[in-house]
Amino acid sequence: MSGRITLFYGAVINPQTLRSYDAHPRCLLAVGPDGNISWLVEDVAPHDLQQVLLQYGCSDEHLVELKDGEFLLPGFVDTHTHAPQVPNIGTGQQYELLDWLANVTFPTEAKFADVAFAKRVYQQVVRGFVDAGTTTCCYYATLHLDASKVLADTVHAQGQRGFIGKCNMNHDCPSYYSEPSPEESISATHSIISYIRSLPGASSIHAAAGTPQPLVQPILTPRFAISCTAPLLKGLGEIAASDPSLLIQTHISENPSEVKYTNGLFPDAGSYAGVYDSFGLLREGTILAHAVHLSPPEVDLIKERNAGISHCPTSNFNLRSGVAPVGKFLDKGIKVGLGTDVSGGFSVSILSEVQHASMASKVLQFTNAATITTPSKAEDSKFENKQLPIPTLLYLATLGGASLCRMEKHIGSFAPGKSFDALVVSPSGKQIGMWGSGEKIRSTEKESESPTEKRDLDEWLERFLFCGDDRNVDRVYVQGRWIGGRSFTGF
Ligand code: GUN
Ligand code: FE
C-alpha cells in the first residue's frame, strides 16, 4: 500500500464503549500510505460517492467496495495465548490445570529446544491466528531463547502485531524443562528483549501522535508464581522497574489447587496477587490471565494497580477451572480483554472466547438468580451476574484487549490517526445460519431489495460472533497491510 491512499466503501462496525458500538451501512474510510486511517465519513449515499471523493482529492482508483453482507470490523486482540501449545490443541481435556501442565503441556513445550521444529510449527501457528482474525496477539513462547526468537521472527515476517514473551520458569518444573538458575533466566530475558527491539523496521512505523509503535514488541513472561523462585521474580521486578513501558503477562488464580499451592510457597505475600505485587510485577501493563478465584482484596489491589485481566472462558470451562466474575471486574472499572489460552482453550479464534464469555456470563446469571432482585435503574447499569450484551462482547474482543496492551489509542476501533488493523467479514463461507449476500436470507423480496440499515448490521454482527469462523474472515489487515484471511494468497 506504499505511496497511496486506499479507500473502503461499505458497512463498518466500530466499537465505542463497553455499552455501545457504531454501525454505519455506507461508510467511506481512507487508509494512508503509513497504514493509519486518514479520514472517514460515516454516511455516504452511493450517488454522493464521487462528490465526496473529489472533496478529499481522491479518485476511485484504489476503492475497495464491500459487497452486500460484508462489513469492516477492527481486528481481534488476543490478550493471552501459548504459541507452542498449538500442537496439543483439543487434547488432554481429562486433566485439571496442574496435571495438565505436567502430562500434556510441558512435554510438548520441551520439544521447542529444536529450532527447526520451532520454525516449522510457528509458521503454521501464526498463520492460524492471523487467519482467525487476530491482528494483535500476546504470545507466550517457551523457556528457550532461540525458539522465542523464531516466534518473534515469524510474527514479524507475517506482519501480525504481537507481544512475544520468553517464559521464565525455574521452579517445580520437570528437570527436562526448567531453567537452570535465576541468573540465566534473567540474562536470556535481556537477550530476547534486545533481539525483538532490533528486528528490522522496528522503529519505522509511526502511529498516531508520532509515537513509534513497532509491530512486534517484547513482554515479560513469568509463567506463574509457582514456576518462579523469589530471586527470579525479584530480577524480573528489577527489569520492569527499569523499563516502565514493558508489558508483563502471567497467570493468576486459575484453579483452586494452584491458588493453595501458591499461597503455601509465598506465605508472606498475603495473597496470589500479593506475590506479584511484592515483586513490582503488578502494575499498569500487567496482563493477568484467568482471575477465576480472586478474593475481594485481590480484586481491589488489581484495580488500584491498574493492571488488566485476560478473560479466557474456553480454557476456564475446558480445564474445569471455573467461571471468572467478569461482570464484577467491569463494575469495578478493571480493564478486561479476551484470551484464547491455547491449548487450555481449544480454539485459536477469539470468536470462541466471545461465545464462551457469553455462556459464562449466563451461567453466573442463572446460578446467582436467587440473589437478583427486581432491577432498579442503578442496578441496570451493572454487569455483575448478568448476561454480557453484544456491544460488551465486541468491546472485550477489540478495544478492551487493546487497553490491556496500552494500545487503545492506536488500535481496537476506527478513527483518524489510528492504525488500520481490520477484518473484512464476509458471509461467503456459506455456513448454515450466515447472513445475507448472494442467496439472501432476509425474509421477503421487499426486504432483500431495501438498502442496508443499521439493524441489519446489528444482526450480521451477532450472527458472525456466534456462528462465524475463519471462513468468514475474508481479509485481515495490520497497519494497512493485507496480511491474511480467506482470500489472502501471499505477499
Ligand atoms: N499456568 C501456568 N502455565 C500455564 C499454561 O500454560 N496454561 C494455563 N492455562 N495456565 C498455566
Ligand atoms: Fe495460559
Short mmCIF file of C-alpha atoms and ligand atoms in Angstrom, two decimals:
data_model
loop_
_atom_site.label_atom_id
_atom_site.label_comp_id
_atom_site.label_asym_id
_atom_site.label_seq_id
_atom_site.Cartn_x
_atom_site.Cartn_y
_atom_site.Cartn_z
CA MET A 1 0.00 0.00 0.00
CA SER A 2 3.02 2.26 -0.22
CA GLY A 3 2.61 5.80 -1.50
CA ARG A 4 -1.11 5.83 -1.96
CA ILE A 5 -4.44 6.11 -0.22
CA THR A 6 -6.70 3.03 -0.15
CA LEU A 7 -10.42 3.59 0.26
CA PHE A 8 -13.02 1.24 1.68
CA TYR A 9 -16.70 1.86 1.00
CA GLY A 10 -19.43 -0.14 2.69
CA ALA A 11 -20.67 -1.34 6.05
CA VAL A 12 -18.50 -0.61 9.09
CA ILE A 13 -18.96 -1.71 12.69
CA ASN A 14 -16.94 0.36 15.10
CA PRO A 15 -16.70 -0.40 18.85
CA GLN A 16 -17.01 2.66 21.07
CA THR A 17 -17.54 1.78 24.73
CA LEU A 18 -18.42 -1.21 26.91
CA ARG A 19 -22.05 -0.43 26.14
CA SER A 20 -22.03 0.73 22.55
CA TYR A 21 -20.72 0.39 19.02
CA ASP A 22 -21.43 2.43 15.90
CA ALA A 23 -22.84 0.69 12.82
CA HIS A 24 -22.59 2.57 9.53
CA PRO A 25 -24.11 0.87 6.46
CA ARG A 26 -22.42 3.25 3.95
CA CYS A 27 -19.12 4.46 5.38
CA LEU A 28 -16.17 5.73 3.38
CA LEU A 29 -12.84 5.11 5.10
CA ALA A 30 -9.41 6.18 3.84
CA VAL A 31 -6.14 4.49 4.79
CA GLY A 32 -2.92 6.42 4.20
CA PRO A 33 0.41 5.10 2.95
CA ASP A 34 1.60 4.81 6.59
CA GLY A 35 -1.20 2.33 7.32
CA ASN A 36 -3.08 4.75 9.56
CA ILE A 37 -6.66 5.81 8.98
CA SER A 38 -6.54 9.22 7.29
CA TRP A 39 -10.22 10.07 7.48
CA LEU A 40 -13.65 8.51 7.48
CA VAL A 41 -17.09 9.77 6.50
CA GLU A 42 -19.77 7.84 8.33
CA ASP A 43 -22.59 8.01 5.80
CA VAL A 44 -22.06 8.49 2.07
CA ALA A 45 -25.02 7.74 -0.22
CA PRO A 46 -23.98 5.95 -3.43
CA HIS A 47 -24.94 8.97 -5.57
CA ASP A 48 -22.70 11.22 -3.42
CA LEU A 49 -19.64 8.98 -3.57
CA GLN A 50 -17.82 10.69 -6.47
CA GLN A 51 -18.53 14.09 -4.98
CA VAL A 52 -17.07 13.12 -1.58
CA LEU A 53 -14.01 11.56 -3.22
CA LEU A 54 -13.48 14.80 -5.14
CA GLN A 55 -13.72 16.83 -1.92
CA TYR A 56 -10.91 14.75 -0.43
CA GLY A 57 -8.87 14.93 -3.63
CA CYS A 58 -9.12 11.17 -4.23
CA SER A 59 -10.05 9.09 -7.24
CA ASP A 60 -11.83 5.75 -7.05
CA GLU A 61 -8.75 4.02 -8.44
CA HIS A 62 -7.97 2.31 -5.14
CA LEU A 63 -11.51 1.92 -3.91
CA VAL A 64 -12.44 -1.38 -2.26
CA GLU A 65 -16.23 -1.66 -2.41
CA LEU A 66 -17.61 -4.10 0.14
CA LYS A 67 -20.31 -6.45 -1.13
CA ASP A 68 -23.75 -6.77 0.37
CA GLY A 69 -23.40 -8.67 3.65
CA GLU A 70 -19.73 -7.74 4.10
CA PHE A 71 -18.53 -5.37 6.77
CA LEU A 72 -15.33 -3.95 8.23
CA LEU A 73 -14.57 -4.73 11.85
CA PRO A 74 -11.47 -3.82 13.89
CA GLY A 75 -9.16 -6.84 14.16
CA PHE A 76 -9.36 -9.01 17.25
CA VAL A 77 -6.92 -8.66 20.15
CA ASP A 78 -5.94 -11.95 21.80
CA THR A 79 -4.55 -10.97 25.21
CA HIS A 80 -3.33 -14.41 26.26
CA THR A 81 -2.22 -17.45 24.34
CA HIS A 82 0.59 -20.00 24.11
CA ALA A 83 2.02 -20.49 20.60
CA PRO A 84 3.95 -23.69 21.49
CA GLN A 85 0.81 -25.38 22.79
CA VAL A 86 -0.99 -25.35 19.44
CA PRO A 87 0.32 -28.87 18.68
CA ASN A 88 -1.76 -30.06 21.68
CA ILE A 89 -4.94 -28.28 20.80
CA GLY A 90 -8.05 -30.33 21.52
CA THR A 91 -6.30 -33.00 23.61
CA GLY A 92 -5.78 -33.67 27.32
CA GLN A 93 -9.18 -32.47 28.37
CA GLN A 94 -9.42 -35.04 31.17
CA TYR A 95 -6.99 -33.02 33.31
CA GLU A 96 -7.25 -30.02 35.58
CA LEU A 97 -4.51 -27.39 35.43
CA LEU A 98 -1.54 -28.83 37.37
CA ASP A 99 -1.87 -32.37 35.98
CA TRP A 100 -2.48 -30.97 32.52
CA LEU A 101 0.75 -28.95 32.71
CA ALA A 102 2.73 -31.99 33.83
CA ASN A 103 1.24 -34.53 31.43
CA VAL A 104 0.39 -32.56 28.32
CA THR A 105 1.93 -29.12 28.22
CA PHE A 106 5.49 -29.38 29.49
CA PRO A 107 6.38 -32.41 27.32
CA THR A 108 5.23 -30.57 24.19
CA GLU A 109 6.84 -27.25 25.07
CA ALA A 110 10.14 -29.05 25.70
CA LYS A 111 10.26 -30.03 22.01
CA PHE A 112 10.93 -26.38 21.13
CA ALA A 113 14.55 -26.88 22.14
CA ASP A 114 14.74 -27.96 18.49
CA VAL A 115 14.87 -24.73 16.48
CA ALA A 116 13.99 -26.45 13.19
CA PHE A 117 10.85 -27.84 14.83
CA ALA A 118 10.02 -24.37 16.18
CA LYS A 119 10.37 -22.86 12.69
CA ARG A 120 8.02 -25.40 11.15
CA VAL A 121 5.40 -25.21 13.86
CA TYR A 122 5.38 -21.44 14.45
CA GLN A 123 4.93 -20.79 10.74
CA GLN A 124 1.59 -22.59 10.82
CA VAL A 125 0.65 -21.34 14.27
CA VAL A 126 0.95 -17.65 13.44
CA ARG A 127 -0.85 -18.19 10.11
CA GLY A 128 -3.69 -19.82 12.05
CA PHE A 129 -4.07 -16.92 14.49
CA VAL A 130 -3.89 -14.33 11.70
CA ASP A 131 -6.45 -16.10 9.53
CA ALA A 132 -8.78 -16.37 12.51
CA GLY A 133 -8.85 -12.54 12.59
CA THR A 134 -6.37 -11.86 15.40
CA THR A 135 -4.46 -8.75 14.42
CA THR A 136 -2.76 -8.29 17.82
CA CYS A 137 -1.66 -11.28 19.86
CA CYS A 138 0.03 -11.64 23.26
CA TYR A 139 2.05 -14.81 22.82
CA TYR A 140 3.83 -16.96 25.35
CA ALA A 141 6.73 -18.78 23.74
CA THR A 142 8.66 -21.47 25.67
CA LEU A 143 11.61 -21.07 28.02
CA HIS A 144 14.02 -21.40 25.06
CA LEU A 145 15.71 -18.21 23.89
CA ASP A 146 16.32 -19.41 20.32
CA ALA A 147 12.79 -20.69 19.76
CA SER A 148 11.40 -17.46 21.24
CA LYS A 149 13.43 -15.56 18.66
CA VAL A 150 11.92 -17.80 15.98
CA LEU A 151 8.42 -16.91 17.17
CA ALA A 152 9.26 -13.19 17.08
CA ASP A 153 10.75 -13.59 13.57
CA THR A 154 7.67 -15.43 12.37
CA VAL A 155 5.18 -12.87 13.73
CA HIS A 156 7.34 -10.14 12.21
CA ALA A 157 7.55 -11.88 8.82
CA GLN A 158 3.81 -12.48 8.67
CA GLY A 159 3.05 -8.85 9.56
CA GLN A 160 0.97 -9.51 12.66
CA ARG A 161 1.09 -7.17 15.66
CA GLY A 162 2.36 -9.16 18.59
CA PHE A 163 3.86 -9.18 22.07
CA ILE A 164 6.29 -12.07 22.43
CA GLY A 165 7.40 -13.42 25.80
CA LYS A 166 10.09 -15.95 26.56
CA CYS A 167 8.80 -17.89 29.58
CA ASN A 168 10.61 -17.53 32.88
CA MET A 169 10.40 -20.77 34.84
CA ASN A 170 13.00 -22.25 37.20
CA HIS A 171 10.95 -23.89 39.94
CA ASP A 172 8.83 -27.01 40.22
CA CYS A 173 9.02 -27.83 36.55
CA PRO A 174 10.28 -31.19 35.27
CA SER A 175 14.07 -31.42 35.10
CA TYR A 176 13.93 -31.70 31.29
CA TYR A 177 12.02 -28.42 31.07
CA SER A 178 13.31 -25.90 33.60
CA GLU A 179 15.78 -23.01 33.56
CA PRO A 180 18.99 -23.79 35.46
CA SER A 181 19.16 -20.59 37.56
CA PRO A 182 17.52 -17.20 38.05
CA GLU A 183 20.64 -15.53 36.62
CA GLU A 184 20.42 -17.46 33.37
CA SER A 185 16.69 -16.81 33.08
CA ILE A 186 17.23 -13.05 33.58
CA SER A 187 20.11 -12.98 31.14
CA ALA A 188 18.03 -14.74 28.44
CA THR A 189 15.22 -12.27 29.14
CA HIS A 190 17.53 -9.33 28.44
CA SER A 191 18.61 -11.07 25.25
CA ILE A 192 15.09 -11.62 23.92
CA ILE A 193 14.11 -8.02 24.72
CA SER A 194 17.04 -6.59 22.80
CA TYR A 195 16.58 -9.07 19.96
CA ILE A 196 12.93 -8.10 19.45
CA ARG A 197 13.70 -4.40 19.75
CA SER A 198 16.27 -4.67 17.00
CA LEU A 199 14.08 -6.51 14.46
CA PRO A 200 14.21 -4.79 11.04
CA GLY A 201 11.86 -1.83 10.76
CA ALA A 202 11.13 -1.93 14.49
CA SER A 203 11.00 1.82 14.75
CA SER A 204 9.96 2.75 11.22
CA ILE A 205 6.23 2.50 11.72
CA HIS A 206 4.74 5.56 13.34
CA ALA A 207 1.24 5.55 14.74
CA ALA A 208 -0.87 8.44 15.98
CA ALA A 209 0.77 11.22 17.96
CA GLY A 210 4.15 10.34 16.49
CA THR A 211 4.81 7.54 18.97
CA PRO A 212 6.82 4.77 17.36
CA GLN A 213 4.79 1.58 17.56
CA PRO A 214 6.80 -1.38 16.34
CA LEU A 215 4.50 -4.21 15.35
CA VAL A 216 6.43 -6.79 17.37
CA GLN A 217 7.30 -5.98 20.96
CA PRO A 218 8.71 -7.90 23.92
CA ILE A 219 6.67 -8.71 27.03
CA LEU A 220 7.94 -10.00 30.40
CA THR A 221 6.54 -13.51 30.97
CA PRO A 222 6.96 -15.09 34.41
CA ARG A 223 4.96 -18.25 33.68
CA PHE A 224 3.17 -18.14 37.04
CA ALA A 225 4.26 -17.70 40.65
CA ILE A 226 4.67 -21.45 41.22
CA SER A 227 7.24 -21.79 38.46
CA CYS A 228 9.44 -18.88 39.60
CA THR A 229 11.70 -18.66 42.65
CA ALA A 230 11.75 -15.44 44.68
CA PRO A 231 15.17 -14.40 43.25
CA LEU A 232 13.83 -14.83 39.71
CA LEU A 233 10.70 -12.76 40.45
CA LYS A 234 12.95 -10.14 42.07
CA GLY A 235 15.13 -9.97 38.96
CA LEU A 236 12.10 -9.61 36.72
CA GLY A 237 10.75 -6.87 39.00
CA GLU A 238 14.03 -5.01 38.54
CA ILE A 239 13.75 -5.24 34.75
CA ALA A 240 10.16 -3.98 35.00
CA ALA A 241 11.18 -1.07 37.23
CA SER A 242 13.93 -0.02 34.85
CA ASP A 243 11.56 -0.11 31.86
CA PRO A 244 8.08 1.20 32.67
CA SER A 245 6.93 0.75 29.06
CA LEU A 246 7.42 -3.00 29.16
CA LEU A 247 4.24 -5.08 29.35
CA ILE A 248 4.08 -8.07 31.70
CA GLN A 249 1.97 -11.20 31.27
CA THR A 250 1.36 -14.00 33.72
CA HIS A 251 -1.31 -16.32 35.11
CA ILE A 252 -3.28 -15.69 38.29
CA SER A 253 -5.77 -17.63 40.38
CA GLU A 254 -6.89 -20.05 37.71
CA ASN A 255 -7.50 -23.20 39.72
CA PRO A 256 -8.12 -23.85 43.46
CA SER A 257 -5.19 -26.30 43.85
CA GLU A 258 -2.87 -23.80 42.14
CA VAL A 259 -4.01 -20.99 44.46
CA LYS A 260 -3.47 -23.13 47.56
CA TYR A 261 -0.01 -24.20 46.43
CA THR A 262 0.98 -20.62 45.57
CA ASN A 263 -0.11 -19.27 48.95
CA GLY A 264 1.93 -22.01 50.62
CA LEU A 265 5.04 -21.09 48.63
CA PHE A 266 4.76 -17.35 49.37
CA PRO A 267 3.13 -17.12 52.81
CA ASP A 268 4.37 -13.58 53.46
CA ALA A 269 2.79 -12.11 50.33
CA GLY A 270 -0.73 -12.38 51.79
CA SER A 271 -2.34 -13.47 48.53
CA TYR A 272 -1.65 -14.63 44.97
CA ALA A 273 -1.97 -11.05 43.66
CA GLY A 274 0.22 -10.01 46.58
CA VAL A 275 3.04 -12.22 45.28
CA TYR A 276 3.27 -10.33 42.00
CA ASP A 277 2.74 -7.02 43.77
CA SER A 278 5.53 -7.64 46.27
CA PHE A 279 7.99 -8.07 43.38
CA GLY A 280 6.82 -4.98 41.45
CA LEU A 281 5.13 -7.06 38.77
CA LEU A 282 1.58 -5.80 39.33
CA ARG A 283 1.15 -2.51 37.54
CA GLU A 284 -0.39 -0.80 34.52
CA GLY A 285 0.51 -3.01 31.56
CA THR A 286 0.38 -6.25 33.56
CA ILE A 287 -1.94 -8.75 31.88
CA LEU A 288 -3.29 -11.32 34.34
CA ALA A 289 -4.80 -14.40 32.72
CA HIS A 290 -7.82 -16.19 34.25
CA ALA A 291 -8.52 -14.47 37.62
CA VAL A 292 -11.20 -17.05 38.42
CA HIS A 293 -10.79 -17.36 42.19
CA LEU A 294 -9.59 -13.95 43.40
CA SER A 295 -10.53 -12.69 46.86
CA PRO A 296 -12.19 -9.25 47.17
CA PRO A 297 -8.97 -7.60 48.47
CA GLU A 298 -7.06 -9.01 45.47
CA VAL A 299 -9.63 -7.54 43.09
CA ASP A 300 -9.21 -4.18 44.83
CA LEU A 301 -5.43 -4.44 44.59
CA ILE A 302 -5.57 -5.20 40.86
CA LYS A 303 -7.83 -2.19 40.36
CA GLU A 304 -5.55 0.01 42.45
CA ARG A 305 -2.51 -1.03 40.39
CA ASN A 306 -4.45 -0.53 37.14
CA ALA A 307 -3.49 -3.99 35.88
CA GLY A 308 -5.74 -5.79 33.38
CA ILE A 309 -7.43 -9.17 33.29
CA SER A 310 -7.44 -11.53 30.32
CA HIS A 311 -10.69 -13.49 30.42
CA CYS A 312 -10.11 -16.99 28.99
CA PRO A 313 -13.52 -18.65 29.24
CA THR A 314 -12.94 -21.51 26.76
CA SER A 315 -9.95 -22.64 28.79
CA ASN A 316 -11.71 -21.98 32.09
CA PHE A 317 -14.51 -24.34 31.07
CA ASN A 318 -12.23 -26.86 29.37
CA LEU A 319 -9.78 -27.34 32.27
CA ARG A 320 -12.70 -27.11 34.74
CA SER A 321 -11.08 -24.07 36.33
CA GLY A 322 -14.31 -22.20 36.99
CA VAL A 323 -16.15 -19.10 35.82
CA ALA A 324 -14.40 -15.75 36.17
CA PRO A 325 -16.66 -12.98 37.52
CA VAL A 326 -16.05 -10.64 34.61
CA GLY A 327 -19.14 -8.53 35.30
CA LYS A 328 -17.77 -7.76 38.76
CA PHE A 329 -14.42 -6.69 37.29
CA LEU A 330 -16.15 -4.43 34.79
CA ASP A 331 -18.29 -2.85 37.52
CA LYS A 332 -15.09 -2.08 39.42
CA GLY A 333 -13.59 -0.42 36.33
CA ILE A 334 -10.90 -3.07 35.86
CA LYS A 335 -9.66 -3.44 32.27
CA VAL A 336 -10.71 -6.75 30.70
CA GLY A 337 -9.83 -8.39 27.38
CA LEU A 338 -10.23 -11.89 25.95
CA GLY A 339 -7.63 -14.64 25.64
CA THR A 340 -7.75 -17.95 23.78
CA ASP A 341 -5.22 -19.55 26.19
CA VAL A 342 -4.40 -22.28 23.69
CA SER A 343 -4.23 -25.16 24.50
CA GLY A 344 -6.10 -24.84 27.78
CA GLY A 345 -8.57 -23.40 25.27
CA PHE A 346 -9.22 -25.44 22.15
CA SER A 347 -9.55 -22.69 19.55
CA VAL A 348 -7.22 -20.08 18.09
CA SER A 349 -10.21 -17.85 17.39
CA ILE A 350 -11.35 -15.01 19.61
CA LEU A 351 -14.86 -15.85 18.37
CA SER A 352 -14.69 -18.91 20.61
CA GLU A 353 -13.93 -16.62 23.56
CA VAL A 354 -16.82 -14.30 22.66
CA GLN A 355 -19.19 -17.27 22.58
CA HIS A 356 -17.90 -18.77 25.82
CA ALA A 357 -17.74 -15.37 27.55
CA SER A 358 -21.41 -15.04 26.76
CA MET A 359 -22.13 -18.55 28.11
CA ALA A 360 -20.01 -17.90 31.21
CA SER A 361 -21.96 -14.73 31.96
CA LYS A 362 -25.23 -16.64 31.52
CA VAL A 363 -24.01 -19.35 33.92
CA LEU A 364 -23.34 -16.65 36.52
CA GLN A 365 -26.72 -15.13 35.83
CA PHE A 366 -28.69 -18.31 36.40
CA THR A 367 -26.58 -19.69 39.25
CA ASN A 368 -26.94 -16.39 41.10
CA ALA A 369 -30.60 -15.92 40.18
CA ALA A 370 -31.70 -16.16 43.81
CA THR A 371 -29.75 -13.07 44.70
CA ILE A 372 -31.04 -10.98 41.80
CA THR A 373 -33.87 -8.71 42.86
CA THR A 374 -36.05 -6.68 40.53
CA PRO A 375 -33.55 -4.38 38.90
CA SER A 376 -33.72 -0.74 39.76
CA LYS A 377 -32.32 1.86 37.36
CA ALA A 378 -28.99 1.89 39.17
CA GLU A 379 -28.67 -1.92 39.08
CA ASP A 380 -29.46 -1.85 35.37
CA SER A 381 -26.16 -0.18 34.72
CA LYS A 382 -24.23 -3.01 36.37
CA PHE A 383 -22.65 -6.05 34.68
CA GLU A 384 -22.25 -8.38 37.67
CA ASN A 385 -24.15 -11.68 37.40
CA LYS A 386 -25.79 -10.66 34.16
CA GLN A 387 -25.55 -11.81 30.58
CA LEU A 388 -22.92 -9.73 28.77
CA PRO A 389 -24.58 -7.76 25.96
CA ILE A 390 -23.29 -7.88 22.37
CA PRO A 391 -21.61 -4.43 22.48
CA THR A 392 -19.73 -5.54 25.61
CA LEU A 393 -18.57 -8.79 24.00
CA LEU A 394 -17.39 -6.88 20.93
CA TYR A 395 -15.61 -4.33 23.13
CA LEU A 396 -13.76 -7.06 25.07
CA ALA A 397 -12.61 -8.64 21.78
CA THR A 398 -11.25 -5.35 20.40
CA LEU A 399 -10.87 -2.12 22.38
CA GLY A 400 -10.87 -3.85 25.76
CA GLY A 401 -7.99 -6.08 24.66
CA ALA A 402 -6.20 -3.06 23.21
CA SER A 403 -6.42 -1.26 26.55
CA LEU A 404 -4.76 -4.21 28.34
CA CYS A 405 -1.80 -3.77 25.99
CA ARG A 406 -1.90 0.03 26.46
CA MET A 407 -2.67 0.27 22.74
CA GLU A 408 -6.20 1.69 22.83
CA LYS A 409 -5.07 4.99 21.30
CA HIS A 410 -3.68 3.09 18.31
CA ILE A 411 -5.89 0.06 17.68
CA GLY A 412 -9.22 -1.53 18.63
CA SER A 413 -11.53 0.86 16.76
CA PHE A 414 -11.57 3.03 13.65
CA ALA A 415 -10.72 6.73 13.98
CA PRO A 416 -8.47 9.13 12.08
CA GLY A 417 -4.88 8.65 13.23
CA LYS A 418 -5.41 5.09 14.47
CA SER A 419 -3.77 2.13 12.77
CA PHE A 420 -5.87 0.33 10.20
CA ASP A 421 -5.95 -3.12 11.87
CA ALA A 422 -9.11 -4.55 10.39
CA LEU A 423 -11.09 -7.50 9.13
CA VAL A 424 -13.31 -7.71 6.09
CA VAL A 425 -16.02 -10.00 7.40
CA SER A 426 -17.95 -11.83 4.70
CA PRO A 427 -20.84 -14.30 4.68
CA SER A 428 -19.28 -16.09 1.71
CA GLY A 429 -18.34 -19.14 3.80
CA LYS A 430 -21.98 -20.17 3.23
CA GLN A 431 -22.32 -21.92 6.57
CA ILE A 432 -25.81 -22.52 7.89
CA GLY A 433 -27.13 -19.53 9.77
CA MET A 434 -24.97 -16.99 7.94
CA TRP A 435 -26.35 -13.63 6.96
CA GLY A 436 -27.27 -12.17 3.54
CA SER A 437 -25.30 -11.81 0.31
CA GLY A 438 -25.91 -13.68 -2.93
CA GLU A 439 -28.52 -16.04 -1.61
CA LYS A 440 -30.33 -13.55 0.55
CA ILE A 441 -31.78 -14.78 3.77
CA ARG A 442 -33.78 -11.68 4.53
CA SER A 443 -37.32 -12.88 4.82
CA THR A 444 -39.13 -11.08 1.99
CA GLU A 445 -38.28 -9.98 -1.54
CA LYS A 446 -39.07 -6.45 -0.49
CA GLU A 447 -36.59 -6.63 2.37
CA SER A 448 -33.89 -8.01 0.11
CA GLU A 449 -34.22 -5.00 -2.18
CA SER A 450 -34.23 -2.36 0.52
CA PRO A 451 -30.95 -0.64 1.40
CA THR A 452 -28.95 -2.00 4.30
CA GLU A 453 -29.88 -0.41 7.61
CA LYS A 454 -28.19 -0.23 10.97
CA ARG A 455 -30.40 -3.01 12.33
CA ASP A 456 -29.21 -5.32 9.53
CA LEU A 457 -25.65 -4.69 10.70
CA ASP A 458 -26.66 -5.50 14.28
CA GLU A 459 -27.92 -8.85 13.03
CA TRP A 460 -24.86 -9.53 10.85
CA LEU A 461 -22.57 -8.81 13.79
CA GLU A 462 -24.42 -11.07 16.21
CA ARG A 463 -24.54 -13.92 13.69
CA PHE A 464 -20.85 -13.52 12.93
CA LEU A 465 -19.92 -13.52 16.62
CA PHE A 466 -21.95 -16.64 17.38
CA CYS A 467 -22.00 -18.64 14.10
CA GLY A 468 -18.96 -17.30 12.29
CA ASP A 469 -15.47 -18.73 11.91
CA ASP A 470 -12.38 -18.19 9.79
CA ARG A 471 -14.36 -18.89 6.60
CA ASN A 472 -15.98 -15.51 7.23
CA VAL A 473 -12.73 -13.66 7.83
CA ASP A 474 -12.15 -12.77 4.21
CA ARG A 475 -9.29 -10.27 4.59
CA VAL A 476 -7.07 -9.32 7.53
CA TYR A 477 -5.16 -6.02 7.62
CA VAL A 478 -2.50 -4.88 10.08
CA GLN A 479 -1.20 -1.31 9.88
CA GLY A 480 -2.91 -1.06 6.48
CA ARG A 481 -1.16 -4.11 5.08
CA TRP A 482 -3.21 -7.07 3.83
CA ILE A 483 -1.64 -9.99 5.71
CA GLY A 484 -4.19 -12.80 5.80
CA GLY A 485 -7.73 -14.11 5.68
CA ARG A 486 -9.61 -16.46 3.39
CA SER A 487 -8.82 -14.54 0.18
CA PHE A 488 -5.16 -13.94 1.00
CA THR A 489 -2.77 -15.53 -1.45
CA GLY A 490 0.56 -14.34 -0.02
CA PHE A 491 2.70 -11.20 -0.06
N1 GUN B 1 -0.40 -21.74 34.36
C1 GUN B 1 0.94 -21.89 34.17
N2 GUN B 1 1.20 -22.26 32.92
C2 GUN B 1 0.04 -22.33 32.29
C3 GUN B 1 -0.34 -22.65 30.95
O1 GUN B 1 0.49 -22.95 30.09
N3 GUN B 1 -1.66 -22.60 30.66
C4 GUN B 1 -2.60 -22.27 31.58
N4 GUN B 1 -3.88 -22.25 31.23
N5 GUN B 1 -2.28 -21.98 32.85
C5 GUN B 1 -0.98 -22.01 33.19
FE FE B 2 -2.27 -19.62 29.77
#
